[in-house]
Amino acid sequence: MGRLVAVSNRVADPRNHAAGGLAVALAGALSKTGGLWFGWSGRAVEPSHGGTPGEGELHLSQAGNVTLATVDLSREDYETYYLGYSNGVLWPVFHYRLDLANFDVGSNLTAYRRVNQLFARKLAPLLKPDDVIWIHDYHLIPLAADLRAIGCGQRIGFFLHIPLPPPLILAAIPQHEWLMRALFAYDLLGFQSQADLDHFSRYVQGEAGAEPMGEYRFRAFHRTVRAQAFPIGIDVDEFAELGRGEEAQETYEMMLAQYARRRLLLGIDRLDYSKGLPQRLKAFHTLLTEYPENRSSATLVQIAAPSRESVDAYADLRREMEGITGAINGEFGELDWMPVRYIHRSTSRRRLPGLCRASSVALVTPLRDGMNLVAKEYIAAQDPDDPGVLVLSRFAGAAEQLKEALLVNPYDTRATAQAIQQALHMPLAERRARHQKLLEGIRHQDVHWWSSEYLRTLMEAEGG
Ligand code: ADQ
């Protein structure tokens, strides 16, 4: 395989494993091939500082043998391409939230097209003929088409980290056909789950008259693309190693000391409406109402990292969370017990394994999620001799793999409360048996499996 060129909205130093996310996922493949990682610098500059809007400066730096190349965006493009179209249209619709999408602002679409074209223009001169290009996520759907338009013939793959909704939901995006046509400029499309792949297949057959051509190959818009599910995993050993670190140990001991007489329930999320946080709090309220033996005992630690705060739906969610938390604590709290510890800040990744290990139950209950890596991290952090229980939404991509979790419908707060009660009382033998199977599963399809399987398939795929 030639040099790997990864492209994603944000770029991180792949040597910094504490950064988590794509940095861990791509580090191996990037460093093996002396790769290049290209994306937005994270800087939104005023036009007077950086020229005309969108024409950001290119920054090159080295992280070991990996080259990091980033471009600045104008403030206007940040607001329109990133907040407006990517996170105000694509994110809500792909998470089935048509009610939260704002289709009205034409300048958002224009900026989405413009930034993808800018990325193509800035990336093309850095490419070598035998590079293999791997583009990530919904911000960059048309990038392969833009690269092809300026003469790039390299192999190009795409991986969608978020769900792909069913055809009729996707069709609510006025530009749905343009977006889906753009996917056919890739050689390989990777989805998180079979359900997403199934939606893709139904869309292209129903809306674009495509015929599936044998397994995983589709022809439409005069091009052929291969599409498959590659559920993303975590680096189980790296997370376990992080768990042996000083900060994780310290966190674990602090939690045990603070909550010695309590049972801990844990939620770790970005504060995002896809994560089902109000519903989770309501299920916890139902637990305290219907199973009163949990009062003065069960404590929900909910860490919700701030995210996209300038988008209205996120500000509304923040207020809603504060309201529900206050109501539960007001109704049930005692002088020596607060039922919900709600922390609206991000937590260092180094502390996460300690938090996970100290908790009897993890609540991973999104309304819709591409995968959800917190579910897998929770499993990896447990003591196999005395593991906690994972309560997992059936609407997370991870539910296709993690069958031994307690699967719940997060909209059904009563059934979710029952599952939490079951988790709190699960016998040790059952906890161990479930955990062992879950751990085997996340080890088998870990993040190294994910990237090597994807890249192997990309090398075989014949688009065109
Ligand atoms: P996210 O929606 O960000 O990612 P998720 O997979 O849950 O969701 O988390 C990604 C990483 O962020 C995990 O390593 C997690 O530990 C960390 N994280 C989340 N909340 C945190 C917090 N409060 N404090 C510290 N760290 C936190 C998108 C998709 C997911 C998909 C991933 C990867 O929405 O469905 O699983 O990409 O493909």
Short mmCIF file of C-alpha atoms and ligand atoms in Angstrom, two decimals:
data_model
loop_
_atom_site.label_atom_id
_atom_site.label_comp_id
_atom_site.label_asym_id
_atom_site.label_seq_id
_atom_site.Cartn_x
_atom_site.Cartn_y
_atom_site.Cartn_z
CA MET A 1 0.00 0.00 0.00
CA GLY A 2 1.19 3.54 -0.75
CA ARG A 3 1.22 6.41 1.71
CA LEU A 4 -1.98 6.85 3.72
CA VAL A 5 -3.52 10.29 3.50
CA ALA A 6 -6.24 10.74 6.11
CA VAL A 7 -8.60 13.67 5.84
CA SER A 8 -11.01 14.72 8.56
CA ASN A 9 -12.55 17.94 9.81
CA ARG A 10 -10.16 18.02 12.77
CA VAL A 11 -6.59 16.74 12.99
CA ALA A 12 -4.70 15.58 16.07
CA ASP A 13 -1.17 14.48 16.85
CA PRO A 14 -1.37 10.69 16.38
CA ARG A 15 1.36 10.20 19.00
CA ASN A 16 -0.88 11.69 21.65
CA HIS A 17 -3.03 8.71 22.58
CA ALA A 18 -4.62 10.59 25.43
CA ALA A 19 -6.41 12.61 22.74
CA GLY A 20 -8.44 9.49 21.93
CA GLY A 21 -10.77 9.28 18.94
CA LEU A 22 -9.43 9.20 15.42
CA ALA A 23 -5.88 9.87 16.63
CA VAL A 24 -5.80 6.41 18.21
CA ALA A 25 -7.69 4.87 15.31
CA LEU A 26 -5.37 6.17 12.59
CA ALA A 27 -2.03 6.32 14.40
CA GLY A 28 -0.87 2.83 13.38
CA ALA A 29 -1.73 3.09 9.70
CA LEU A 30 -0.40 6.66 9.42
CA SER A 31 2.93 5.96 11.02
CA LYS A 32 3.43 2.66 9.14
CA THR A 33 3.25 4.49 5.81
CA GLY A 34 4.80 7.84 6.85
CA GLY A 35 1.37 9.31 6.21
CA LEU A 36 -0.22 12.70 5.86
CA TRP A 37 -3.20 13.91 7.91
CA PHE A 38 -5.10 16.83 6.46
CA GLY A 39 -7.96 18.90 7.91
CA TRP A 40 -9.12 22.16 9.43
CA SER A 41 -6.72 23.82 11.85
CA GLY A 42 -9.53 24.64 14.30
CA ARG A 43 -8.86 28.35 13.72
CA ALA A 44 -11.61 30.64 12.47
CA VAL A 45 -9.82 33.75 11.26
CA GLU A 46 -11.18 37.16 10.35
CA PRO A 47 -10.92 37.88 6.60
CA SER A 48 -8.62 40.82 7.29
CA HIS A 49 -6.14 38.42 8.93
CA GLY A 50 -6.16 35.70 6.34
CA GLY A 51 -7.22 37.05 2.97
CA THR A 52 -10.60 36.39 1.39
CA PRO A 53 -13.16 34.23 3.22
CA GLY A 54 -12.47 30.51 3.01
CA GLU A 55 -9.03 30.90 1.56
CA GLY A 56 -7.28 29.79 4.74
CA GLU A 57 -3.58 29.48 5.19
CA LEU A 58 -1.95 26.05 4.99
CA HIS A 59 0.10 24.95 8.02
CA LEU A 60 2.51 22.01 7.80
CA SER A 61 4.13 20.29 10.77
CA GLN A 62 5.68 16.93 11.61
CA ALA A 63 4.49 14.52 14.28
CA GLY A 64 7.17 11.85 14.14
CA ASN A 65 7.08 10.55 10.57
CA VAL A 66 3.51 11.76 10.05
CA THR A 67 2.91 15.10 8.34
CA LEU A 68 0.06 17.21 9.67
CA ALA A 69 -1.41 19.66 7.17
CA THR A 70 -4.14 22.02 8.29
CA VAL A 71 -5.95 24.99 6.83
CA ASP A 72 -7.60 27.92 8.57
CA LEU A 73 -11.20 28.78 7.82
CA SER A 74 -12.73 32.21 7.77
CA ARG A 75 -15.09 32.94 10.64
CA GLU A 76 -17.92 33.08 8.14
CA ASP A 77 -17.12 29.59 6.81
CA TYR A 78 -16.86 28.26 10.36
CA GLU A 79 -20.36 29.56 11.02
CA THR A 80 -21.86 28.38 7.75
CA TYR A 81 -19.95 25.24 6.65
CA TYR A 82 -19.32 23.87 10.15
CA LEU A 83 -22.15 25.11 12.36
CA GLY A 84 -24.72 25.82 9.65
CA TYR A 85 -24.66 22.96 7.17
CA SER A 86 -22.58 20.19 8.81
CA ASN A 87 -24.05 20.54 12.28
CA GLY A 88 -27.32 22.34 11.53
CA VAL A 89 -28.49 20.12 8.65
CA LEU A 90 -26.46 16.93 8.23
CA TRP A 91 -25.97 16.05 11.92
CA PRO A 92 -29.64 16.35 12.93
CA VAL A 93 -31.04 14.65 9.83
CA PHE A 94 -28.54 11.80 9.94
CA HIS A 95 -29.62 11.33 13.60
CA TYR A 96 -33.29 11.27 12.51
CA ARG A 97 -34.01 14.73 13.97
CA LEU A 98 -35.78 16.50 11.13
CA ASP A 99 -37.38 18.77 13.74
CA LEU A 100 -33.98 20.24 14.60
CA ALA A 101 -32.67 20.75 11.08
CA ASN A 102 -32.58 24.21 9.56
CA PHE A 103 -32.79 23.89 5.77
CA ASP A 104 -33.53 27.53 5.07
CA VAL A 105 -30.15 29.15 4.91
CA GLY A 106 -28.79 28.89 1.39
CA SER A 107 -25.45 30.40 2.35
CA ASN A 108 -24.76 27.35 4.55
CA LEU A 109 -24.88 25.00 1.58
CA THR A 110 -22.78 27.37 -0.50
CA ALA A 111 -20.15 27.40 2.24
CA TYR A 112 -20.24 23.61 2.61
CA ARG A 113 -19.48 23.30 -1.11
CA ARG A 114 -16.87 26.07 -0.95
CA VAL A 115 -14.95 24.57 2.00
CA ASN A 116 -14.90 21.12 0.41
CA GLN A 117 -13.55 22.69 -2.78
CA LEU A 118 -11.00 24.62 -0.75
CA PHE A 119 -9.87 21.41 0.95
CA ALA A 120 -9.53 19.74 -2.47
CA ARG A 121 -7.46 22.63 -3.86
CA LYS A 122 -5.18 22.72 -0.82
CA LEU A 123 -4.78 18.95 -0.59
CA ALA A 124 -4.21 18.11 -4.29
CA PRO A 125 -0.70 19.63 -4.54
CA LEU A 126 0.41 17.60 -1.50
CA LEU A 127 -0.62 14.26 -3.05
CA LYS A 128 1.57 11.60 -4.66
CA PRO A 129 0.25 9.34 -7.43
CA ASP A 130 0.15 6.15 -5.36
CA ASP A 131 -1.31 7.70 -2.19
CA VAL A 132 -4.36 6.05 -0.66
CA ILE A 133 -6.81 8.66 0.59
CA TRP A 134 -9.20 8.00 3.47
CA ILE A 135 -11.77 10.74 4.08
CA HIS A 136 -13.78 10.85 7.30
CA ASP A 137 -17.26 11.95 8.15
CA TYR A 138 -20.21 14.06 7.16
CA HIS A 139 -18.35 17.37 6.90
CA LEU A 140 -16.53 16.11 3.83
CA ILE A 141 -19.01 14.07 1.78
CA PRO A 142 -18.32 15.84 -1.56
CA LEU A 143 -14.54 15.97 -1.14
CA ALA A 144 -13.77 12.97 -3.37
CA ALA A 145 -15.91 14.44 -6.15
CA ASP A 146 -14.07 17.77 -5.76
CA LEU A 147 -10.70 16.00 -5.87
CA ARG A 148 -11.73 13.99 -8.95
CA ALA A 149 -12.87 17.20 -10.63
CA ILE A 150 -9.32 18.58 -10.42
CA GLY A 151 -7.73 15.40 -11.71
CA CYS A 152 -7.03 13.19 -8.67
CA GLY A 153 -7.14 9.55 -9.75
CA GLN A 154 -5.96 8.03 -6.46
CA ARG A 155 -7.92 5.42 -4.54
CA ILE A 156 -10.30 7.29 -2.22
CA GLY A 157 -12.35 5.81 0.61
CA PHE A 158 -14.94 7.38 2.88
CA PHE A 159 -16.04 6.42 6.37
CA LEU A 160 -19.22 7.80 7.90
CA HIS A 161 -18.89 7.96 11.70
CA ILE A 162 -22.54 8.84 12.24
CA PRO A 163 -25.64 6.88 11.22
CA LEU A 164 -27.11 6.97 7.73
CA PRO A 165 -30.87 7.38 8.13
CA PRO A 166 -33.57 5.55 6.16
CA PRO A 167 -34.25 6.87 2.62
CA LEU A 168 -37.36 8.87 3.45
CA ILE A 169 -35.60 10.76 6.22
CA LEU A 170 -32.54 11.40 4.07
CA ALA A 171 -34.84 12.64 1.31
CA ALA A 172 -35.89 15.55 3.54
CA ILE A 173 -32.53 17.20 2.82
CA PRO A 174 -33.18 19.31 -0.27
CA GLN A 175 -29.74 18.35 -1.63
CA HIS A 176 -30.02 14.63 -0.85
CA GLU A 177 -29.49 13.54 -4.41
CA TRP A 178 -26.40 15.69 -4.80
CA LEU A 179 -24.96 14.32 -1.54
CA MET A 180 -25.61 10.70 -2.46
CA ARG A 181 -24.32 11.17 -5.99
CA ALA A 182 -21.12 12.59 -4.46
CA LEU A 183 -20.63 9.33 -2.56
CA PHE A 184 -20.23 7.54 -5.87
CA ALA A 185 -16.92 9.38 -6.46
CA TYR A 186 -15.38 7.13 -3.79
CA ASP A 187 -14.02 3.64 -4.27
CA LEU A 188 -15.21 2.39 -0.89
CA LEU A 189 -17.89 3.60 1.51
CA GLY A 190 -17.63 2.44 5.11
CA PHE A 191 -20.58 2.55 7.51
CA GLN A 192 -20.73 1.81 11.21
CA SER A 193 -23.47 -0.82 11.12
CA GLN A 194 -25.46 -3.19 8.94
CA ALA A 195 -28.49 -0.98 9.53
CA ASP A 196 -26.68 2.00 7.94
CA LEU A 197 -25.54 -0.15 5.00
CA ASP A 198 -29.10 -1.35 4.56
CA HIS A 199 -30.32 2.27 4.45
CA PHE A 200 -27.71 3.09 1.81
CA SER A 201 -28.72 0.09 -0.25
CA ARG A 202 -32.41 0.98 -0.03
CA TYR A 203 -31.73 4.62 -0.90
CA VAL A 204 -29.70 3.93 -4.01
CA GLN A 205 -32.11 1.27 -5.23
CA GLY A 206 -35.25 3.29 -4.46
CA GLU A 207 -34.15 6.83 -5.24
CA ALA A 208 -31.35 6.37 -7.76
CA GLY A 209 -32.50 3.22 -9.57
CA ALA A 210 -29.29 1.40 -8.67
CA GLU A 211 -28.90 -2.33 -8.87
CA PRO A 212 -26.76 -4.09 -6.28
CA MET A 213 -23.99 -5.81 -8.25
CA GLY A 214 -23.16 -8.83 -6.16
CA GLU A 215 -22.17 -8.46 -2.57
CA TYR A 216 -21.43 -4.90 -1.44
CA ARG A 217 -21.23 -3.35 -4.92
CA PHE A 218 -23.66 -0.75 -6.19
CA ARG A 219 -23.96 1.00 -9.54
CA ALA A 220 -25.72 4.34 -9.91
CA PHE A 221 -25.04 7.76 -11.45
CA HIS A 222 -22.83 5.96 -14.02
CA ARG A 223 -20.36 4.86 -11.37
CA THR A 224 -19.78 1.81 -9.22
CA VAL A 225 -18.96 1.95 -5.54
CA ARG A 226 -18.31 -0.68 -2.93
CA ALA A 227 -20.09 -0.21 0.41
CA GLN A 228 -19.71 -2.20 3.59
CA ALA A 229 -20.10 -1.99 7.35
CA PHE A 230 -16.92 -1.64 9.40
CA PRO A 231 -17.92 -1.11 13.05
CA ILE A 232 -15.27 1.08 14.65
CA GLY A 233 -13.62 -0.27 17.79
CA ILE A 234 -11.28 0.95 20.48
CA ASP A 235 -7.70 0.06 21.37
CA VAL A 236 -8.55 -2.22 24.29
CA ASP A 237 -4.96 -2.55 25.52
CA GLU A 238 -4.30 1.16 25.28
CA PHE A 239 -7.41 1.90 27.36
CA ALA A 240 -6.46 -0.76 29.90
CA GLU A 241 -2.96 0.76 30.04
CA LEU A 242 -4.48 4.20 30.62
CA GLY A 243 -6.40 2.55 33.46
CA ARG A 244 -3.14 1.58 35.16
CA GLY A 245 -1.92 5.17 34.97
CA GLU A 246 -1.68 7.49 37.95
CA GLU A 247 -4.65 9.72 37.09
CA ALA A 248 -7.01 6.78 36.48
CA GLN A 249 -5.95 5.09 39.73
CA GLU A 250 -6.31 8.30 41.67
CA THR A 251 -9.79 8.85 40.19
CA TYR A 252 -10.83 5.28 40.96
CA GLU A 253 -9.75 5.56 44.59
CA MET A 254 -11.30 8.99 45.02
CA MET A 255 -14.64 7.71 43.65
CA LEU A 256 -14.57 4.65 45.91
CA ALA A 257 -13.80 6.81 48.95
CA GLN A 258 -16.42 9.45 48.12
CA TYR A 259 -19.18 6.98 47.28
CA ALA A 260 -18.30 4.15 49.69
CA ARG A 261 -21.91 3.59 50.74
CA ARG A 262 -23.45 4.20 47.33
CA ARG A 263 -23.92 2.46 44.00
CA LEU A 264 -22.55 4.51 41.15
CA LEU A 265 -24.22 4.86 37.76
CA LEU A 266 -22.13 6.58 35.10
CA GLY A 267 -22.90 8.52 31.94
CA ILE A 268 -20.11 10.00 29.80
CA ASP A 269 -21.13 11.92 26.72
CA ARG A 270 -20.80 15.06 24.72
CA LEU A 271 -23.77 17.26 25.55
CA ASP A 272 -25.62 16.38 22.37
CA TYR A 273 -29.31 15.80 21.71
CA SER A 274 -28.50 12.49 20.02
CA LYS A 275 -27.26 11.07 23.31
CA GLY A 276 -30.67 10.86 24.99
CA LEU A 277 -29.59 12.65 28.16
CA PRO A 278 -32.97 14.08 29.28
CA GLN A 279 -34.55 10.65 28.73
CA ARG A 280 -31.75 9.08 30.79
CA LEU A 281 -32.38 11.47 33.68
CA LYS A 282 -36.10 10.73 33.47
CA ALA A 283 -35.39 6.98 33.60
CA PHE A 284 -33.27 7.61 36.70
CA HIS A 285 -36.14 9.59 38.21
CA THR A 286 -38.44 6.63 37.51
CA LEU A 287 -35.92 4.29 39.15
CA LEU A 288 -36.01 6.37 42.33
CA THR A 289 -39.81 6.57 42.25
CA GLU A 290 -40.61 2.95 41.47
CA TYR A 291 -37.74 1.27 43.29
CA PRO A 292 -37.42 3.44 46.42
CA GLU A 293 -34.75 1.19 47.91
CA ASN A 294 -32.34 3.03 45.59
CA ARG A 295 -32.92 6.35 47.35
CA SER A 296 -29.96 7.53 49.40
CA SER A 297 -27.92 4.98 47.50
CA ALA A 298 -27.88 5.02 43.68
CA THR A 299 -25.97 8.06 42.43
CA LEU A 300 -25.83 9.07 38.80
CA VAL A 301 -22.60 10.75 37.78
CA GLN A 302 -23.31 12.36 34.42
CA ILE A 303 -20.39 13.98 32.66
CA ALA A 304 -21.51 15.96 29.64
CA ALA A 305 -18.74 17.69 27.75
CA PRO A 306 -19.76 21.03 26.21
CA SER A 307 -20.23 20.79 22.48
CA ARG A 308 -21.29 23.17 19.64
CA GLU A 309 -22.71 25.60 22.14
CA SER A 310 -23.49 28.29 19.61
CA VAL A 311 -26.05 26.05 17.86
CA ASP A 312 -29.49 26.83 19.38
CA ALA A 313 -30.54 23.19 19.92
CA TYR A 314 -27.48 22.67 22.12
CA ALA A 315 -28.17 25.72 24.28
CA ASP A 316 -31.77 24.48 24.73
CA LEU A 317 -30.51 21.04 25.75
CA ARG A 318 -28.18 22.58 28.30
CA ARG A 319 -31.05 24.42 29.94
CA GLU A 320 -33.23 21.30 29.87
CA MET A 321 -30.53 19.23 31.57
CA GLU A 322 -30.03 21.82 34.28
CA GLY A 323 -33.79 21.90 34.86
CA ILE A 324 -34.26 18.13 35.15
CA THR A 325 -31.16 17.68 37.30
CA GLY A 326 -32.31 20.40 39.68
CA ALA A 327 -35.78 18.88 39.88
CA ILE A 328 -34.49 15.38 40.72
CA ASN A 329 -31.99 16.66 43.27
CA GLY A 330 -34.64 18.90 44.82
CA GLU A 331 -37.18 16.11 45.05
CA PHE A 332 -34.98 13.28 46.30
CA GLY A 333 -31.74 14.83 47.62
CA GLU A 334 -30.75 14.44 51.27
CA LEU A 335 -28.24 16.39 53.31
CA ASP A 336 -25.71 13.63 52.69
CA TRP A 337 -26.83 12.45 49.24
CA MET A 338 -27.28 14.13 45.88
CA PRO A 339 -28.91 11.71 43.41
CA VAL A 340 -27.42 13.33 40.29
CA ARG A 341 -23.92 14.71 39.95
CA TYR A 342 -24.13 16.57 36.69
CA ILE A 343 -20.82 17.88 35.40
CA HIS A 344 -20.97 20.09 32.35
CA ARG A 345 -17.26 20.02 31.55
CA SER A 346 -15.02 17.66 29.67
CA THR A 347 -12.92 15.26 31.66
CA SER A 348 -9.37 14.24 30.95
CA ARG A 349 -9.31 10.98 29.00
CA ARG A 350 -6.72 9.73 31.49
CA ARG A 351 -9.37 9.75 34.24
CA LEU A 352 -12.06 7.91 32.26
CA PRO A 353 -10.94 4.32 32.97
CA GLY A 354 -10.93 5.06 36.71
CA LEU A 355 -14.44 6.48 36.56
CA CYS A 356 -15.64 3.50 34.52
CA ARG A 357 -14.10 0.96 36.89
CA ALA A 358 -15.60 2.60 39.97
CA SER A 359 -19.13 2.49 38.53
CA SER A 360 -21.52 -0.44 38.94
CA VAL A 361 -23.55 0.49 35.90
CA ALA A 362 -22.88 2.50 32.73
CA LEU A 363 -25.81 4.22 31.07
CA VAL A 364 -25.11 4.51 27.35
CA THR A 365 -28.56 5.36 26.10
CA PRO A 366 -28.42 7.50 22.95
CA LEU A 367 -31.55 8.03 20.88
CA ARG A 368 -29.34 7.42 17.86
CA ASP A 369 -25.58 7.00 17.63
CA GLY A 370 -23.23 5.90 14.86
CA MET A 371 -21.35 3.57 17.18
CA ASN A 372 -20.69 4.98 20.70
CA LEU A 373 -17.21 4.23 21.90
CA VAL A 374 -17.97 4.97 25.55
CA ALA A 375 -19.85 1.63 25.65
CA LYS A 376 -16.69 -0.18 24.54
CA GLU A 377 -14.42 1.84 26.84
CA TYR A 378 -16.61 0.95 29.81
CA ILE A 379 -16.23 -2.76 29.05
CA ALA A 380 -12.45 -2.43 28.60
CA ALA A 381 -12.04 -0.68 31.97
CA GLN A 382 -13.85 -3.27 34.12
CA ASP A 383 -12.30 -5.66 36.60
CA PRO A 384 -13.12 -9.05 34.99
CA ASP A 385 -13.58 -10.58 38.45
CA ASP A 386 -16.15 -8.01 39.53
CA PRO A 387 -17.36 -6.20 36.43
CA GLY A 388 -20.05 -3.56 36.15
CA VAL A 389 -23.06 -3.81 33.85
CA LEU A 390 -23.59 -1.94 30.60
CA VAL A 391 -27.09 -0.62 29.92
CA LEU A 392 -27.05 0.16 26.20
CA SER A 393 -29.54 1.74 23.84
CA ARG A 394 -30.65 -0.51 21.03
CA PHE A 395 -30.31 2.58 18.81
CA ALA A 396 -26.53 2.86 19.22
CA GLY A 397 -24.54 1.26 16.40
CA ALA A 398 -22.69 -0.64 19.15
CA ALA A 399 -25.86 -2.59 19.94
CA GLU A 400 -25.36 -4.70 16.81
CA GLN A 401 -22.21 -6.09 18.38
CA LEU A 402 -22.69 -5.81 22.15
CA LYS A 403 -25.54 -8.27 22.51
CA GLU A 404 -24.69 -9.22 26.10
CA ALA A 405 -25.32 -5.69 27.35
CA LEU A 406 -28.78 -4.92 28.74
CA LEU A 407 -30.34 -3.45 25.62
CA VAL A 408 -32.99 -0.78 26.15
CA ASN A 409 -35.29 1.52 24.25
CA PRO A 410 -34.31 4.93 25.71
CA TYR A 411 -37.69 6.45 24.81
CA ASP A 412 -39.30 3.93 27.16
CA THR A 413 -38.17 5.44 30.45
CA ARG A 414 -40.04 2.84 32.52
CA ALA A 415 -38.37 -0.11 30.77
CA THR A 416 -35.01 1.66 31.04
CA ALA A 417 -35.54 2.11 34.79
CA GLN A 418 -36.32 -1.62 35.03
CA ALA A 419 -33.11 -2.45 33.18
CA ILE A 420 -31.12 -0.21 35.54
CA GLN A 421 -32.70 -2.01 38.49
CA GLN A 422 -31.80 -5.36 36.90
CA ALA A 423 -28.23 -4.14 36.38
CA LEU A 424 -27.92 -3.04 40.01
CA HIS A 425 -29.03 -6.48 41.19
CA MET A 426 -27.36 -8.72 38.65
CA PRO A 427 -25.63 -11.71 40.28
CA LEU A 428 -21.85 -11.81 40.06
CA ALA A 429 -21.78 -14.97 37.90
CA GLU A 430 -24.03 -13.38 35.29
CA ARG A 431 -22.05 -10.13 35.34
CA ARG A 432 -18.84 -12.06 34.73
CA ALA A 433 -20.30 -14.18 31.95
CA ARG A 434 -21.74 -11.18 30.12
CA HIS A 435 -18.56 -9.15 30.57
CA GLN A 436 -16.36 -11.95 29.30
CA LYS A 437 -18.34 -12.22 26.04
CA LEU A 438 -18.44 -8.43 25.62
CA LEU A 439 -14.69 -8.16 26.20
CA GLU A 440 -13.97 -10.92 23.68
CA GLY A 441 -16.10 -9.07 21.15
CA ILE A 442 -14.41 -5.67 21.55
CA ARG A 443 -11.00 -7.35 21.46
CA HIS A 444 -11.83 -9.26 18.30
CA GLN A 445 -13.10 -6.20 16.41
CA ASP A 446 -10.86 -3.57 17.93
CA VAL A 447 -9.68 -0.36 16.33
CA HIS A 448 -6.68 -2.03 14.66
CA TRP A 449 -9.02 -4.59 13.08
CA TRP A 450 -11.22 -1.68 11.95
CA SER A 451 -8.49 0.31 10.20
CA SER A 452 -6.71 -2.68 8.68
CA GLU A 453 -9.96 -4.28 7.48
CA TYR A 454 -11.08 -0.98 5.99
CA LEU A 455 -7.78 -0.29 4.23
CA ARG A 456 -7.45 -3.87 2.99
CA THR A 457 -10.94 -3.63 1.46
CA LEU A 458 -10.15 -0.22 -0.02
CA MET A 459 -7.07 -1.66 -1.72
CA GLU A 460 -9.27 -4.38 -3.27
CA ALA A 461 -12.19 -2.13 -4.17
CA GLU A 462 -12.62 -1.22 -7.80
CA GLY A 463 -14.65 1.92 -8.16
CA GLY A 464 -15.29 3.47 -11.53
P1 ADQ B 1 -19.03 11.09 19.38
O1 ADQ B 1 -20.45 11.47 19.13
O2 ADQ B 1 -18.15 12.16 19.91
O3 ADQ B 1 -18.38 10.47 18.07
P2 ADQ B 1 -18.50 8.67 21.18
O4 ADQ B 1 -18.19 7.50 20.33
O5 ADQ B 1 -19.45 8.37 22.28
O6 ADQ B 1 -19.15 9.85 20.40
O7 ADQ B 1 -17.20 9.26 21.89
C1 ADQ B 1 -16.01 9.46 21.26
C2 ADQ B 1 -14.89 9.65 22.28
O8 ADQ B 1 -15.10 10.83 23.06
C3 ADQ B 1 -14.76 8.49 23.26
O9 ADQ B 1 -13.42 8.09 23.29
C4 ADQ B 1 -15.19 9.08 24.59
O10 ADQ B 1 -14.50 8.55 25.70
C5 ADQ B 1 -14.89 10.56 24.44
N1 ADQ B 1 -15.84 11.34 25.28
C6 ADQ B 1 -17.16 11.43 25.11
N2 ADQ B 1 -17.70 12.19 26.09
C7 ADQ B 1 -16.69 12.59 26.88
C8 ADQ B 1 -16.61 13.41 28.07
N3 ADQ B 1 -17.68 13.94 28.61
N4 ADQ B 1 -15.39 13.59 28.61
C9 ADQ B 1 -14.29 13.03 28.05
N5 ADQ B 1 -14.31 12.26 26.95
C10 ADQ B 1 -15.49 12.04 26.36
C11 ADQ B 1 -18.75 10.12 16.72
C12 ADQ B 1 -20.08 9.38 16.58
C13 ADQ B 1 -20.07 8.09 17.40
C14 ADQ B 1 -18.87 7.22 17.01
C15 ADQ B 1 -17.58 8.03 17.04
C16 ADQ B 1 -16.41 7.23 16.46
O11 ADQ B 1 -21.16 10.22 16.97
O12 ADQ B 1 -21.28 7.36 17.20
O13 ADQ B 1 -18.76 6.15 17.94
O14 ADQ B 1 -17.70 9.22 16.26
O15 ADQ B 1 -16.68 6.79 15.17
#
